[in-house]
Short mmCIF file of C-alpha atoms in Angstrom, two decimals:
data_model
loop_
_atom_site.label_atom_id
_atom_site.label_comp_id
_atom_site.label_asym_id
_atom_site.label_seq_id
_atom_site.Cartn_x
_atom_site.Cartn_y
_atom_site.Cartn_z
CA MET A 153 -75.85 -226.83 8.81
CA ALA A 154 -72.87 -225.22 6.95
CA LYS A 155 -73.84 -222.09 5.05
CA ARG A 156 -72.30 -220.15 2.17
CA LYS A 157 -73.80 -216.68 1.45
CA SER A 158 -72.81 -214.16 -1.23
CA PHE A 159 -74.26 -211.08 -2.84
CA ALA A 160 -73.85 -209.29 -6.17
CA ASP A 161 -75.25 -205.95 -7.01
CA ASP A 162 -75.18 -205.14 -10.76
CA GLY A 163 -75.87 -201.59 -12.02
CA TRP A 164 -76.47 -201.35 -15.83
CA ALA A 165 -77.19 -198.34 -17.95
CA VAL A 166 -78.77 -198.06 -21.49
CA TRP A 167 -79.57 -195.09 -23.45
CA VAL A 168 -80.08 -194.02 -26.96
CA LEU A 169 -79.23 -190.70 -28.61
CA GLY A 170 -82.42 -189.43 -30.20
CA ASP A 171 -86.14 -189.74 -29.87
CA ASP A 172 -86.88 -193.43 -29.30
CA THR A 173 -88.75 -195.94 -27.15
CA SER A 174 -86.46 -198.82 -26.09
CA THR A 175 -86.80 -202.18 -24.41
CA VAL A 176 -83.90 -204.01 -22.82
CA TYR A 177 -83.62 -207.78 -22.50
CA LEU A 178 -81.00 -209.42 -20.20
CA ASP A 179 -81.03 -213.20 -20.57
CA GLU A 180 -78.85 -214.74 -17.77
CA TRP A 181 -77.21 -218.08 -18.34
CA VAL A 182 -76.39 -218.90 -14.73
CA ASN A 183 -73.79 -221.72 -14.30
CA PRO A 184 -72.75 -221.92 -10.62
CA GLN A 185 -70.28 -224.67 -11.37
CA GLY A 186 -68.71 -223.04 -14.46
CA LYS A 187 -68.86 -219.70 -16.37
CA SER A 188 -72.06 -217.65 -16.47
CA TYR A 189 -73.08 -215.53 -19.46
CA VAL A 190 -75.65 -212.77 -20.26
CA ASP A 191 -77.28 -212.12 -23.56
CA VAL A 192 -77.92 -208.41 -23.96
CA SER A 193 -80.65 -207.34 -26.36
CA VAL A 194 -81.90 -203.84 -27.09
CA ARG A 195 -85.06 -203.22 -29.22
CA ILE A 196 -85.34 -199.70 -30.46
CA ARG A 197 -88.58 -198.32 -31.88
CA GLY A 198 -88.03 -195.13 -33.85
CA ILE A 199 -84.46 -196.02 -34.68
CA LYS A 200 -84.32 -193.84 -37.73
CA ASN A 201 -84.55 -190.81 -35.44
CA THR A 202 -81.64 -191.94 -33.37
CA ARG A 203 -77.85 -191.47 -33.63
CA GLY A 204 -76.31 -194.07 -31.43
CA LEU A 205 -76.74 -196.64 -28.66
CA SER A 206 -74.67 -196.87 -25.45
CA ILE A 207 -74.67 -199.71 -22.94
CA TYR A 208 -72.79 -199.66 -19.56
CA MET A 209 -71.91 -203.13 -18.24
CA PRO A 210 -70.83 -203.45 -14.57
CA PHE A 211 -67.82 -205.52 -15.22
CA VAL A 212 -64.78 -205.69 -17.49
CA VAL A 213 -65.52 -206.80 -21.14
CA GLU A 214 -62.80 -207.36 -23.77
CA GLU A 215 -63.69 -206.90 -27.41
CA THR A 216 -62.82 -210.61 -28.08
CA GLU A 217 -65.54 -211.58 -25.49
CA VAL A 218 -68.42 -210.00 -27.36
CA GLU A 219 -70.27 -212.55 -29.32
CA ASP A 220 -72.68 -211.33 -32.12
CA LEU A 221 -75.83 -213.37 -31.68
CA SER A 222 -77.62 -212.12 -34.75
CA HIS A 223 -76.12 -214.90 -36.89
CA HIS A 224 -77.72 -217.57 -34.76
CA LEU A 225 -81.20 -216.37 -35.47
CA GLN A 226 -81.19 -217.66 -39.04
CA ASN A 227 -81.94 -221.00 -37.36
CA GLU A 228 -85.69 -221.25 -37.10
CA ASN A 229 -85.66 -223.29 -33.88
CA ILE A 230 -83.56 -220.74 -32.04
CA PHE A 231 -85.76 -217.88 -33.30
CA ARG A 232 -88.84 -219.77 -32.14
CA ALA A 233 -87.22 -220.42 -28.67
CA ILE A 234 -86.46 -216.71 -28.21
CA PHE A 235 -89.47 -215.04 -29.66
CA SER A 236 -92.01 -217.81 -29.20
CA THR A 237 -93.20 -217.65 -32.74
CA ARG A 238 -92.07 -218.66 -36.37
CA CYS A 239 -90.24 -216.12 -38.48
CA ILE A 240 -89.36 -215.33 -42.08
CA MET A 241 -85.76 -214.32 -42.14
CA ASP A 242 -83.97 -212.38 -44.96
CA TYR A 243 -80.52 -213.22 -43.62
CA MET A 244 -77.71 -210.71 -44.40
CA LYS A 245 -79.97 -208.47 -46.39
CA ASN A 246 -77.11 -206.10 -46.51
CA PRO A 247 -73.66 -205.85 -44.77
CA TYR A 248 -75.09 -204.46 -41.56
CA THR A 249 -78.58 -206.01 -41.12
CA SER A 250 -80.94 -208.96 -41.62
CA GLU A 251 -84.60 -208.53 -41.75
CA MET A 252 -87.22 -210.51 -39.56
CA ALA A 253 -90.89 -210.84 -40.38
CA TYR A 254 -93.07 -212.09 -37.55
CA HIS A 255 -96.44 -211.16 -35.84
CA GLY A 256 -97.38 -209.15 -39.00
CA LYS A 257 -94.37 -206.81 -38.87
CA THR A 258 -90.85 -206.50 -40.16
CA VAL A 259 -87.90 -205.62 -37.97
CA ASP A 260 -84.20 -205.11 -38.76
CA LEU A 261 -81.73 -207.28 -36.93
CA VAL A 262 -78.42 -205.53 -36.65
CA HIS A 263 -75.18 -207.45 -36.95
CA ILE A 264 -73.34 -205.73 -34.06
CA SER A 265 -69.99 -207.13 -35.14
CA CYS A 266 -70.20 -204.95 -38.34
CA THR A 267 -71.02 -201.69 -36.60
CA GLY A 268 -67.61 -200.72 -35.36
CA PHE A 269 -68.68 -200.58 -31.78
CA THR A 270 -66.18 -199.40 -29.13
CA LEU A 271 -65.52 -200.50 -25.56
CA GLN A 272 -64.33 -197.96 -23.02
CA PRO A 273 -62.95 -199.24 -19.74
CA LEU A 274 -64.32 -197.42 -16.75
CA ALA A 275 -63.49 -197.55 -13.01
CA THR A 276 -66.07 -200.26 -12.32
CA GLY A 277 -67.17 -201.64 -15.70
CA THR A 278 -67.18 -201.11 -19.45
CA LEU A 279 -69.14 -198.68 -21.61
CA MET A 280 -70.05 -199.96 -25.09
CA THR A 281 -70.87 -197.31 -27.77
CA ILE A 282 -72.52 -198.29 -31.04
CA PRO A 283 -72.49 -195.45 -33.74
CA PHE A 284 -75.34 -195.21 -36.15
CA ASP A 285 -73.58 -193.02 -38.79
CA THR A 286 -73.28 -195.71 -41.37
CA LEU A 287 -75.92 -198.07 -40.00
CA LEU A 288 -78.86 -195.65 -40.67
CA GLY A 289 -78.34 -195.92 -44.41
CA TYR A 290 -79.02 -199.70 -44.30
CA LEU A 291 -82.13 -199.70 -42.12
CA ASP A 292 -85.40 -200.33 -43.92
CA ASN A 293 -87.66 -200.42 -40.89
CA ASP A 294 -88.24 -198.14 -37.95
CA GLU A 295 -87.65 -200.93 -35.40
CA ALA A 296 -84.41 -202.80 -34.80
CA TYR A 297 -82.87 -205.35 -32.58
CA PHE A 298 -79.26 -205.50 -31.27
CA ARG A 299 -78.26 -208.80 -29.65
CA PHE A 300 -74.90 -209.96 -28.23
CA ARG A 301 -73.48 -212.14 -25.48
CA VAL A 302 -70.71 -211.45 -22.92
CA PRO A 303 -69.31 -213.37 -19.96
CA HIS A 304 -71.17 -212.34 -16.77
CA LYS A 305 -68.06 -211.90 -14.61
CA SER A 306 -69.86 -210.56 -11.56
CA LEU A 307 -71.92 -213.76 -11.41
CA ASP A 308 -68.77 -215.87 -11.76
CA GLU A 309 -67.36 -213.92 -8.79
CA LEU A 310 -70.60 -214.54 -6.87
CA PHE A 311 -70.47 -218.28 -7.26
CA LYS A 312 -66.74 -218.58 -6.86
CA LYS A 313 -65.76 -221.00 -4.06
CA GLN A 314 -64.70 -219.12 -0.94
CA VAL A 315 -61.83 -219.97 1.22
CA ASP A 316 -62.99 -221.26 4.63
CA VAL A 317 -61.38 -219.11 7.21
CA ARG A 318 -62.99 -220.75 10.29
CA ASP A 319 -60.82 -222.52 12.85
CA ALA A 320 -60.56 -226.28 12.69
CA ILE A 321 -62.75 -226.92 15.79
CA THR A 322 -65.66 -224.89 14.28
CA ILE A 323 -65.34 -226.67 10.95
CA LEU A 324 -65.33 -230.06 12.73
CA ARG A 325 -68.26 -229.09 14.73
CA ASP A 326 -70.33 -228.02 11.66
CA LEU A 327 -69.40 -231.17 9.84
CA LEU A 328 -70.64 -233.28 12.76
CA THR A 329 -73.80 -231.35 13.60
CA SER A 330 -75.36 -231.61 10.06
CA PRO A 331 -74.50 -233.15 6.70
CA VAL A 332 -76.50 -230.50 4.85
CA LEU A 333 -74.58 -227.78 3.00
CA SER A 334 -76.75 -224.72 2.44
CA GLU A 335 -75.82 -222.32 -0.25
CA LYS A 336 -77.57 -218.93 -0.46
CA TYR A 337 -76.82 -216.31 -3.15
CA SER A 338 -78.48 -212.92 -3.76
CA CYS A 339 -78.29 -210.73 -6.84
CA SER A 340 -79.83 -207.44 -7.78
CA VAL A 341 -80.02 -206.09 -11.31
CA ARG A 342 -80.58 -202.37 -11.49
CA VAL A 343 -80.94 -200.62 -14.84
CA ASN A 344 -80.51 -196.85 -15.20
CA GLU A 345 -80.44 -196.33 -11.48
CA ALA A 346 -77.91 -193.45 -10.95
CA ARG A 347 -76.98 -194.27 -7.41
CA LEU A 348 -75.30 -197.55 -8.56
CA LEU A 349 -73.47 -196.12 -11.61
CA PRO A 350 -69.98 -194.60 -11.83
CA ASP A 351 -69.40 -190.87 -12.07
CA GLU A 352 -68.34 -191.16 -15.75
CA ILE A 353 -71.96 -192.32 -16.63
CA ASN A 354 -73.77 -189.87 -14.36
CA GLN A 355 -71.85 -186.99 -16.03
CA ILE A 356 -73.40 -187.87 -19.45
CA GLY A 357 -76.40 -185.68 -20.12
CA ALA A 358 -77.94 -188.05 -22.75
CA PHE A 359 -78.09 -190.85 -20.06
CA HIS A 360 -80.43 -188.73 -17.92
CA ARG A 361 -82.66 -188.00 -20.99
CA GLN A 362 -83.07 -191.77 -21.75
CA LYS A 363 -86.57 -192.99 -22.63
CA LEU A 364 -86.19 -196.70 -21.71
CA ASN A 365 -89.65 -198.15 -21.72
CA LYS A 366 -89.31 -201.69 -20.32
CA VAL A 367 -86.74 -204.18 -19.05
CA VAL A 368 -87.12 -207.92 -19.20
CA VAL A 369 -84.78 -210.25 -17.23
CA THR A 370 -84.67 -213.95 -17.72
CA MET A 371 -82.63 -216.40 -15.68
CA SER A 372 -81.86 -219.95 -16.73
CA LEU A 373 -80.04 -222.16 -14.24
CA PRO A 374 -79.91 -225.85 -13.13
CA GLU A 375 -83.11 -227.17 -11.57
CA GLU A 376 -81.37 -228.13 -8.27
CA TYR A 377 -81.15 -224.39 -7.46
CA GLN A 378 -84.27 -222.77 -6.01
CA VAL A 379 -85.11 -219.14 -7.06
CA ASN A 380 -87.49 -216.82 -5.21
CA ASP A 381 -90.13 -216.55 -7.84
CA SER A 382 -92.84 -214.38 -6.04
CA ASN A 383 -92.64 -211.65 -8.70
CA CYS A 384 -91.90 -213.94 -11.60
CA TYR A 385 -94.44 -213.80 -14.44
CA ARG A 386 -93.37 -216.94 -16.23
CA ILE A 387 -91.56 -220.20 -15.32
CA HIS A 388 -90.77 -222.95 -17.80
CA ARG A 389 -88.29 -225.67 -18.45
CA LEU A 390 -85.69 -224.63 -21.04
CA GLU A 391 -86.47 -226.09 -24.41
CA GLU A 392 -83.33 -228.18 -25.01
CA GLU A 393 -84.46 -229.36 -28.47
CA LEU A 394 -84.89 -225.72 -29.69
CA TYR A 395 -81.85 -224.06 -28.24
CA GLY A 396 -79.33 -226.65 -29.59
CA ASP A 397 -75.91 -225.08 -29.88
CA TYR A 398 -77.10 -221.61 -28.98
CA ALA A 399 -76.55 -222.11 -25.28
CA PRO A 400 -73.10 -221.06 -24.01
CA ALA A 401 -70.38 -223.62 -23.80
CA GLY A 402 -70.56 -225.61 -20.57
CA PHE A 403 -74.21 -224.88 -19.90
CA ASN A 404 -76.43 -228.00 -19.49
CA CYS A 405 -79.82 -227.41 -21.10
CA SER A 406 -81.20 -230.80 -20.15
CA ASP A 407 -81.99 -229.87 -16.54
CA ALA A 408 -82.37 -226.13 -16.70
CA ILE A 409 -85.40 -224.04 -15.55
CA THR A 410 -85.95 -220.50 -16.91
CA TYR A 411 -87.61 -217.69 -14.78
CA GLU A 412 -88.81 -214.41 -16.36
CA TRP A 413 -89.46 -210.96 -14.86
CA ASN A 414 -90.36 -207.65 -16.39
CA GLN A 415 -90.88 -204.01 -15.34
CA SER A 416 -92.24 -201.15 -17.48
CA ARG A 417 -91.92 -197.39 -17.25
CA GLU A 418 -95.67 -197.19 -16.54
CA ALA A 419 -94.93 -198.21 -13.01
CA ASN A 420 -91.78 -196.06 -12.69
CA LEU A 421 -91.94 -192.72 -14.50
CA HIS A 422 -88.20 -192.10 -13.83
CA GLY A 423 -87.28 -195.16 -15.90
CA HIS A 424 -85.35 -196.92 -13.04
CA PHE A 425 -85.64 -200.68 -13.04
CA ASN A 426 -84.74 -202.86 -10.08
CA PHE A 427 -84.78 -206.73 -9.90
CA TYR A 428 -83.82 -208.84 -6.94
CA PHE A 429 -83.13 -212.51 -7.00
CA GLY A 430 -82.48 -215.07 -4.29
CA VAL A 431 -80.84 -218.34 -5.35
CA SER A 432 -80.36 -221.23 -2.94
CA LYS A 433 -79.39 -224.89 -2.91
CA ASP A 434 -79.32 -227.52 -0.18
CA SER A 435 -77.02 -230.55 -0.69
CA ILE A 436 -75.33 -233.24 1.25
CA SER A 437 -71.82 -232.34 2.34
CA LYS A 438 -69.40 -234.94 1.09
CA SER A 439 -66.95 -233.96 3.87
CA SER A 440 -69.55 -234.64 6.48
CA MET A 441 -70.45 -238.05 5.00
CA PHE A 442 -66.76 -238.89 4.76
CA LEU A 443 -66.29 -237.98 8.42
CA TYR A 444 -69.30 -239.99 9.41
CA ILE A 445 -67.88 -243.08 7.67
CA ILE A 446 -64.49 -242.64 9.40
CA LEU A 447 -66.19 -242.30 12.77
CA LEU A 448 -68.36 -245.40 12.07
CA PHE A 449 -65.22 -247.46 11.24
CA ALA A 450 -63.49 -245.94 14.26
CA VAL A 451 -66.29 -246.83 16.68
CA GLY A 452 -66.49 -250.35 15.14
CA PHE A 453 -62.80 -250.80 15.44
CA VAL A 454 -62.71 -249.71 19.11
CA GLY A 455 -65.83 -251.81 19.86
CA GLU A 456 -64.08 -254.90 18.41
CA ILE A 457 -60.97 -254.36 20.57
CA VAL A 458 -63.06 -253.82 23.70
CA TYR A 459 -65.07 -256.97 22.96
CA LEU A 460 -61.87 -259.12 22.43
CA THR A 461 -60.34 -257.72 25.49
CA LEU A 462 -63.31 -258.57 27.70
CA PHE A 463 -63.64 -261.96 25.98
CA ASN A 464 -59.98 -262.84 26.84
CA LEU A 465 -60.44 -261.62 30.36
CA LEU A 466 -63.39 -263.80 30.91
#
């Protein structure tokens, strides 16, 4: 059995300047055969007592790659898919926000593309800073959502096809012994865990005073891939009819399964959140099958020659 193993270790950081209680949502669109993306959402309760939001992403992000997802939520189907409920939307209530009413409450939805956010390249990733100086004057509620999408480049690197450096005899042996190709990938997502963050983040005092309350991670990927779901609290088929054009380009919603995990500060008073995922897939090796066909024809050809030779001798 030929095997491919890879591992990715992502260290994120999220903190708010001020007195708040925040929740972070990382929605992974995993596409092993193409480009993967992650939707980053931050819900801030007590936003009127805050002065800014900072998000460290463990890979390079260009400004042109940041997609503001707030504009998609005016579509009722998309909102229902994400929040599992219906909503009354006051879209573009002002230049900076829309207002959402659901579950008996009203929440501001910030249009991140209008906030003047900055991206600072660091040694191992990118720091996004969203200032609240102007935004606070347009907030009508004490709870707000920020939601955007970026390419998840560390996952692209994880699933990138590797160059086979084995010698020809070893490759031939593996092709002959088993037609099954086994792919195994592992990924950890750690949020606000200092040991995995660059020095530039660990030197920021506000980061160590963060009050992150909860982290929710979802992973949507093709159903032919298996995920270790022992700690998963919800599994469901992705609702293709609801998501429509919301999914990233190249992602096939028709055969995707969504897995969801969450961790709260109640179980970790330090506010460090650690998720580990194992993804695997077993498939038939096309190279092995091709080699078997060649061998079959070769054996048949040799057998035919031997038969004709013996027949003529007799």
